[in-house]
CSV table of C-alpha atoms and ligand atoms in Angstrom, one decimal:
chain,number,residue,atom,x,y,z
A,1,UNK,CA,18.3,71.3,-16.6
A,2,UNK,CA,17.9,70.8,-20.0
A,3,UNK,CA,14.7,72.4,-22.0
A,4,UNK,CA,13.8,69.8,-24.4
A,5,UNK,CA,13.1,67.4,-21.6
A,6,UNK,CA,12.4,69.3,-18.5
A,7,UNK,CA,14.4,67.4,-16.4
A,8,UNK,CA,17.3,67.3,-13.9
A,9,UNK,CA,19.6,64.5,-13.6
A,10,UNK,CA,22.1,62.6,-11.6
A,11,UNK,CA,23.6,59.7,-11.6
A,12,UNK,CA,26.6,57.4,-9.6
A,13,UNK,CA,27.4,53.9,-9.2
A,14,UNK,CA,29.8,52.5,-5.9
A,15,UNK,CA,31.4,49.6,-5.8
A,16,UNK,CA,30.6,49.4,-1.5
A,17,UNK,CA,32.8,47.5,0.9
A,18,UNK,CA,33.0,44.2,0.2
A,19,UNK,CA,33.0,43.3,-3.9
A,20,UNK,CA,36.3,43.3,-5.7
A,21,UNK,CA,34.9,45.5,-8.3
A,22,UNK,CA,31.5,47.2,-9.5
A,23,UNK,CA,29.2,45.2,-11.9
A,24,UNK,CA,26.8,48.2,-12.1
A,25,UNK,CA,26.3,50.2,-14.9
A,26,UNK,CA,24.8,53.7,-15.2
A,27,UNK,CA,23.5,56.3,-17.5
A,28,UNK,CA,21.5,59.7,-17.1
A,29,UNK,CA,21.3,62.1,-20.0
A,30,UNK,CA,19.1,65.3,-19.4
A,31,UNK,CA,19.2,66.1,-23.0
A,32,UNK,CA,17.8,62.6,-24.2
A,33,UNK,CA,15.1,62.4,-20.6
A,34,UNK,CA,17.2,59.0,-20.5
A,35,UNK,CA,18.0,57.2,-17.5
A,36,UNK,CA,19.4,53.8,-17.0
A,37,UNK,CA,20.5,51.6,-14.4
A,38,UNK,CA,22.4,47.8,-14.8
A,39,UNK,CA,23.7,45.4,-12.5
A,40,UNK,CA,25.6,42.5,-14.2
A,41,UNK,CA,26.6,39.5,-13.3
A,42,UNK,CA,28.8,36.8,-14.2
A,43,UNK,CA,32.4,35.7,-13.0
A,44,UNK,CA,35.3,36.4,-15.1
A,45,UNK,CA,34.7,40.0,-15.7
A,46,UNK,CA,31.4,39.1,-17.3
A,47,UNK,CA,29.3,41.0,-15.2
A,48,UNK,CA,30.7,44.6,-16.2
A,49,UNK,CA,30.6,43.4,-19.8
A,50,UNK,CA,26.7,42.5,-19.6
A,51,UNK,CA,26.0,45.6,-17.7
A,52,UNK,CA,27.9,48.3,-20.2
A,53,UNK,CA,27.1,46.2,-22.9
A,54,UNK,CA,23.3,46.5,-22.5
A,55,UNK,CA,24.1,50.1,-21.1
A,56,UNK,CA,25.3,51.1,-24.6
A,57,UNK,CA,22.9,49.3,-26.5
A,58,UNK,CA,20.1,51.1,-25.0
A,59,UNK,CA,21.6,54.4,-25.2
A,60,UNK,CA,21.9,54.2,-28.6
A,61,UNK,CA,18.7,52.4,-30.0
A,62,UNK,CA,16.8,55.4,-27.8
A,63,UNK,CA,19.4,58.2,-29.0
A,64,UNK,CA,17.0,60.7,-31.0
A,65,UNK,CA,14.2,57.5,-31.6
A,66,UNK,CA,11.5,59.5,-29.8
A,67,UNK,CA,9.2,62.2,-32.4
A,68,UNK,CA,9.3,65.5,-31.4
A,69,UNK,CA,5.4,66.0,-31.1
A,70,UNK,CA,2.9,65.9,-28.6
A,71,UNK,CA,2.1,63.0,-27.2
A,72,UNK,CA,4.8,61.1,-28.7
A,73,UNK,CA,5.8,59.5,-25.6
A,74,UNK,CA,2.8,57.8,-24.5
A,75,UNK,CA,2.2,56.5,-28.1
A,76,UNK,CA,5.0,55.3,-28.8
A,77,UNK,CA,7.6,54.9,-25.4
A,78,UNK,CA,6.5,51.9,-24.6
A,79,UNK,CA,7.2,50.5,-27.7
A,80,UNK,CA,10.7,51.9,-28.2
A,81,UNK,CA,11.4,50.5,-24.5
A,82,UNK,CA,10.8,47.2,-24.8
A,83,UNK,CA,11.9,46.9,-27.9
A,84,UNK,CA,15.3,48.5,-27.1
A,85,UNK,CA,15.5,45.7,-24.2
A,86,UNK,CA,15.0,42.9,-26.2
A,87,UNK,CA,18.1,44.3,-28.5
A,88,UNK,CA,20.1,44.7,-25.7
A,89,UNK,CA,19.0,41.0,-24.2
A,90,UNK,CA,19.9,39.6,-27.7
A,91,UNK,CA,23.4,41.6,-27.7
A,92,UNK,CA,24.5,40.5,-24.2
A,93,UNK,CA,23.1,37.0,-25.1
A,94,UNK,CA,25.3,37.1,-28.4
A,95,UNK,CA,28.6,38.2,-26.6
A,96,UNK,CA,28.2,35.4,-24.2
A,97,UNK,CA,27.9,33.3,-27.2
A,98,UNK,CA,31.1,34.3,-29.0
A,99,UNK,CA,33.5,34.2,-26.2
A,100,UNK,CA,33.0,31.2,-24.3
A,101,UNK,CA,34.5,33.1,-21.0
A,102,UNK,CA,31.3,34.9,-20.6
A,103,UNK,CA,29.2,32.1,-20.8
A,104,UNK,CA,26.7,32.6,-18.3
A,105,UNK,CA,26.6,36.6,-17.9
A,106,UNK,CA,23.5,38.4,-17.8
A,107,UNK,CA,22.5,41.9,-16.5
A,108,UNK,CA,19.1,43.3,-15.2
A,109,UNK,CA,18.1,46.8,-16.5
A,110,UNK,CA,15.7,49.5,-15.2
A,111,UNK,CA,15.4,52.0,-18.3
A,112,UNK,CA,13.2,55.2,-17.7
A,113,UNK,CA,12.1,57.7,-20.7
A,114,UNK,CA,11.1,61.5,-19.0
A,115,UNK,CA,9.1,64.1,-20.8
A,116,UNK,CA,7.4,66.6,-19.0
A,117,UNK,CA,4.3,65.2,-20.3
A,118,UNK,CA,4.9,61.6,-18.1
A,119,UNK,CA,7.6,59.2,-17.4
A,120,UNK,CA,7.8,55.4,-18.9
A,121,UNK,CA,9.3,53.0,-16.9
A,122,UNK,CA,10.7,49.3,-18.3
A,123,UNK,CA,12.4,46.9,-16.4
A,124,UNK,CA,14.2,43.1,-16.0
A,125,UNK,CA,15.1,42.0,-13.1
A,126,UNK,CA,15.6,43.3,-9.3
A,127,UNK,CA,16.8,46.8,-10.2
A,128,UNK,CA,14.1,49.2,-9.2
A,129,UNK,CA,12.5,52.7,-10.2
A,130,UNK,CA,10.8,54.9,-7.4
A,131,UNK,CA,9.0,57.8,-7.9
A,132,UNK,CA,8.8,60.6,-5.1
A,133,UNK,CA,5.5,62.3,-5.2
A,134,UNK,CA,4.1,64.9,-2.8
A,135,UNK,CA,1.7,61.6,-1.4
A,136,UNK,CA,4.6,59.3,-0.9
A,137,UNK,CA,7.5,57.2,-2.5
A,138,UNK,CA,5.3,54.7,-5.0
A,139,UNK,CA,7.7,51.6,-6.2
A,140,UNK,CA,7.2,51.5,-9.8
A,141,UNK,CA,8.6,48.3,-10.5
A,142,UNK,CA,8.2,44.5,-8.5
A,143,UNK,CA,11.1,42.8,-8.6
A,144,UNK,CA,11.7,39.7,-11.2
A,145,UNK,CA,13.3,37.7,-8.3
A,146,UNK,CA,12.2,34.9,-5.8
A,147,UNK,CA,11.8,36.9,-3.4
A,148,UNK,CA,10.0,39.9,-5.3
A,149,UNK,CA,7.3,37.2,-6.1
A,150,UNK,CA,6.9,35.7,-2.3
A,151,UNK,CA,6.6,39.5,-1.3
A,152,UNK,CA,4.0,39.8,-4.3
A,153,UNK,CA,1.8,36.9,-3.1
A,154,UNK,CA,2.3,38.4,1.0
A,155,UNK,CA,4.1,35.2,1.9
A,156,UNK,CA,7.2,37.5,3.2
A,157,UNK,CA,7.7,41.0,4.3
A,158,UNK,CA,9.6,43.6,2.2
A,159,UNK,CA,12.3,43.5,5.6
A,160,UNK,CA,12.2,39.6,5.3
A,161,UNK,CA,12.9,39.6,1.6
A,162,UNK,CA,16.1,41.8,2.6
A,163,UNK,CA,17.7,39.0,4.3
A,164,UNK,CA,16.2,35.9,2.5
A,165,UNK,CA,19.2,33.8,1.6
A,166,UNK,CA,17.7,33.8,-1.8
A,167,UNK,CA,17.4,37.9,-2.3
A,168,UNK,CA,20.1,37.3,-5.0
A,169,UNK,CA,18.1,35.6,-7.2
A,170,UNK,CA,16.3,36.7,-10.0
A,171,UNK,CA,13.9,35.3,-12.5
A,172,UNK,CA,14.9,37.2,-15.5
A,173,UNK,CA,18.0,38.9,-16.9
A,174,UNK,CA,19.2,40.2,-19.9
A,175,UNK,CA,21.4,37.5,-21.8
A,176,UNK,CA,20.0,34.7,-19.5
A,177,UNK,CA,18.1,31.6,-21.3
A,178,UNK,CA,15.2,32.6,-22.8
A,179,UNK,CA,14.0,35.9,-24.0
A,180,UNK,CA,14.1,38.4,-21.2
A,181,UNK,CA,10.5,40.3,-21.5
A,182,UNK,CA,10.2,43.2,-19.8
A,183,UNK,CA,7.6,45.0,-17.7
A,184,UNK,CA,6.5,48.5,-18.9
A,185,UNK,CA,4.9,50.9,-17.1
A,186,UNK,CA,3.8,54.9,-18.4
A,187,UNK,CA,3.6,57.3,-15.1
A,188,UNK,CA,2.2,61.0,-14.9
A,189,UNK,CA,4.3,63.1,-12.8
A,190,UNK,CA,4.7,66.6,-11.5
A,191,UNK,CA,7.3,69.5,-11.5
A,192,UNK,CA,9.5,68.7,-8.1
A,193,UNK,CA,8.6,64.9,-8.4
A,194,UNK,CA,11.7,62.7,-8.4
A,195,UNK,CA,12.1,59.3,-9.7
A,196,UNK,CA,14.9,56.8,-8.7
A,197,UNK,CA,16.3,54.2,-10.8
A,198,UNK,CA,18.7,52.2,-8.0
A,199,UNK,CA,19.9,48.5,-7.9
A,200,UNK,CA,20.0,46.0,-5.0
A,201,UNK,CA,23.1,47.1,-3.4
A,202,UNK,CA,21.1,50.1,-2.4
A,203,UNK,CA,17.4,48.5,-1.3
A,204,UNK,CA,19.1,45.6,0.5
A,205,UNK,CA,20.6,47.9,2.7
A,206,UNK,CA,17.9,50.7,3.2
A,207,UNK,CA,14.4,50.8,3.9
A,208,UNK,CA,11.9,52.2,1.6
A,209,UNK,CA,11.2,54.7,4.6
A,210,UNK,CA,14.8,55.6,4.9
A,211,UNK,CA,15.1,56.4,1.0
A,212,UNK,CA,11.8,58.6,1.1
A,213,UNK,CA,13.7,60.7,3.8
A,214,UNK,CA,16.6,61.2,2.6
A,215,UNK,CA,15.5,61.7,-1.0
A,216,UNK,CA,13.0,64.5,0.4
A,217,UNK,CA,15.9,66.0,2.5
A,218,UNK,CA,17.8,66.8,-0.2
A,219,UNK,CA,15.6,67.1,-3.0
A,220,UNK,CA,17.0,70.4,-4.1
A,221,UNK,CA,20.4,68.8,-4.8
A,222,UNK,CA,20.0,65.7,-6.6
A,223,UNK,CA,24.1,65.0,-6.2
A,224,UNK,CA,24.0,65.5,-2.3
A,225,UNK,CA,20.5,62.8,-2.2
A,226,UNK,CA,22.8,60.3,-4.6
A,227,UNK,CA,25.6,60.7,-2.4
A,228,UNK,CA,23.7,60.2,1.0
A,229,UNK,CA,21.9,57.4,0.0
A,230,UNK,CA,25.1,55.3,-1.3
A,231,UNK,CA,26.8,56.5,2.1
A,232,UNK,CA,24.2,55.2,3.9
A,233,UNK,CA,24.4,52.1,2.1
A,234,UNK,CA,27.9,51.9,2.7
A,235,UNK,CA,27.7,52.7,6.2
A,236,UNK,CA,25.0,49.3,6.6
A,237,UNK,CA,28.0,47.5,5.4
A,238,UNK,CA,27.7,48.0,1.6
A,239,UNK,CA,27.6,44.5,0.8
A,240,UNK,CA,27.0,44.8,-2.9
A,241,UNK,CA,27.9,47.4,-5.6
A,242,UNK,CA,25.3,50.5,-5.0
A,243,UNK,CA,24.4,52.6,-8.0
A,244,UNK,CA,21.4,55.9,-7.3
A,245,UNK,CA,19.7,57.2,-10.7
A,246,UNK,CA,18.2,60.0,-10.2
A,247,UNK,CA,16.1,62.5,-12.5
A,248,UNK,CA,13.8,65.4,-10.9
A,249,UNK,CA,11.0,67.3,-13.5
A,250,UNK,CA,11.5,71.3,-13.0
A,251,UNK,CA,9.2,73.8,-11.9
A,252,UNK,CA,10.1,76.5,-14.6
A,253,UNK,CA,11.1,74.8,-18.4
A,254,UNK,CA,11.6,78.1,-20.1
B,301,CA,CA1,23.6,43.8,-7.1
């Protein structure tokens, strides 16, 4: 745990059963309160490049950008959030630019800021952030995808969205045409709440049900929780590269 930020951290990506390699990108820093999740895509190796490279960009616009004061975060996370995702949609847009082999590439992003104070969430794309609360596991983010839309307007079930044939794809990405905007969100939470960055490798495979058990099972031992859910994933068939971001606010800060 680290005392600046109050928090506990965890993070692992897993390449699953069936792709070649692993287009997901991850970062959790308990120092910082930083977590990050990616999934790229993009043949050619394009997809890993989109994903680090918005990854790194991230990581080191929000290095240090937060004041130290009180209530810092709610004034000015938001800001810092989307605007570090713009940079890093302009960065992966640029690379695809200047080397014609990654024309096309593009990466969604989940970023979350922790402070004890409260939690603010941005997003692009179908990666998702949970938050585990002692009422229930909210989803944080709807996904910018086909389907996330037809489940928004209750045309198709969460389970039906699962096995669409269009569950792969989304409506905004980082490096895609156009500017990808992204969806901000600031959430209160509470010493032993735990939020979840993940990407679609995991929630494809799993119900939302299934990750509030296990994540409640092992909420002690954020590494066990990480590991269960991407073996559980993997055990569905893991048909897509699973990544589990997880960060947990502690009881006792001194
Ligand atoms: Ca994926």
């Amino acid at each position: 745990m680290d005392k600046t930020s109050g928090i506990k951290v965890f993070a692992l990506t897993d390449t699953g059963r069936v792709r070649p390699s692993n287009q997901d990108c991850v970062y959790a820093c308990a120092e910082e309160g930083l977590l990050i999740a990616a999934d790229g895509m993009g043949g050619h190796a394009g997809g890993e490049i989109a994903s680090d490279l918005a990854v790194r960009s991230i990581t080191e616009l929000l290095r240090g950008a937060l004041p130290d004061q009180p209530g810092a975060l709610a004034t000015y996370g938001p800001f810092l959030l989307r605007d570090a995702i713009r940079q890093a949609d302009a960065a992966v847009r640029d690379r695809a630019i200047s080397e014609p082999s990654l024309a096309g590439m593009g990466t969604t992003v989940v970023v979350a800021l922790c402070r004890p104070e409260g939690i603010v969430v941005a997003h692009v794309g179908d990666s998702r952030a949970y938050l585990l609360r002692g009422d229930g596991l909210l989803q944080v983010t709807r996904d910018h995808s086909v389907v996330g839309h037809m489940v928004d307007a209750g045309t198709i079930s969460a389970a039906e969205a699962r096995r669409h044939n269009l569950r792969n794809v989304i409506t905004r990405c980082l490096g895609g045409q156009g500017h990808a905007e992204p969806d901000v969100r600031l959430l209160n939470w509470m010493p032993g709440d735990i939020l979840l960055l993940c990407t679609d490798g995991l929630t494809n495979m799993l119900e939302d049900q299934e990750i509030e058990q296990i994540l409640r099972a092992e909420a002690d031992d954020l590494a066990a929780c990480a590991r269960r859910l991407a073996a559980l994933a993997n055990d569905r068939g893991g048909a897509d590269n699973i990544s589990v971001v997880l960060g947990r606010m502690e009881d006792d800060r001194g």
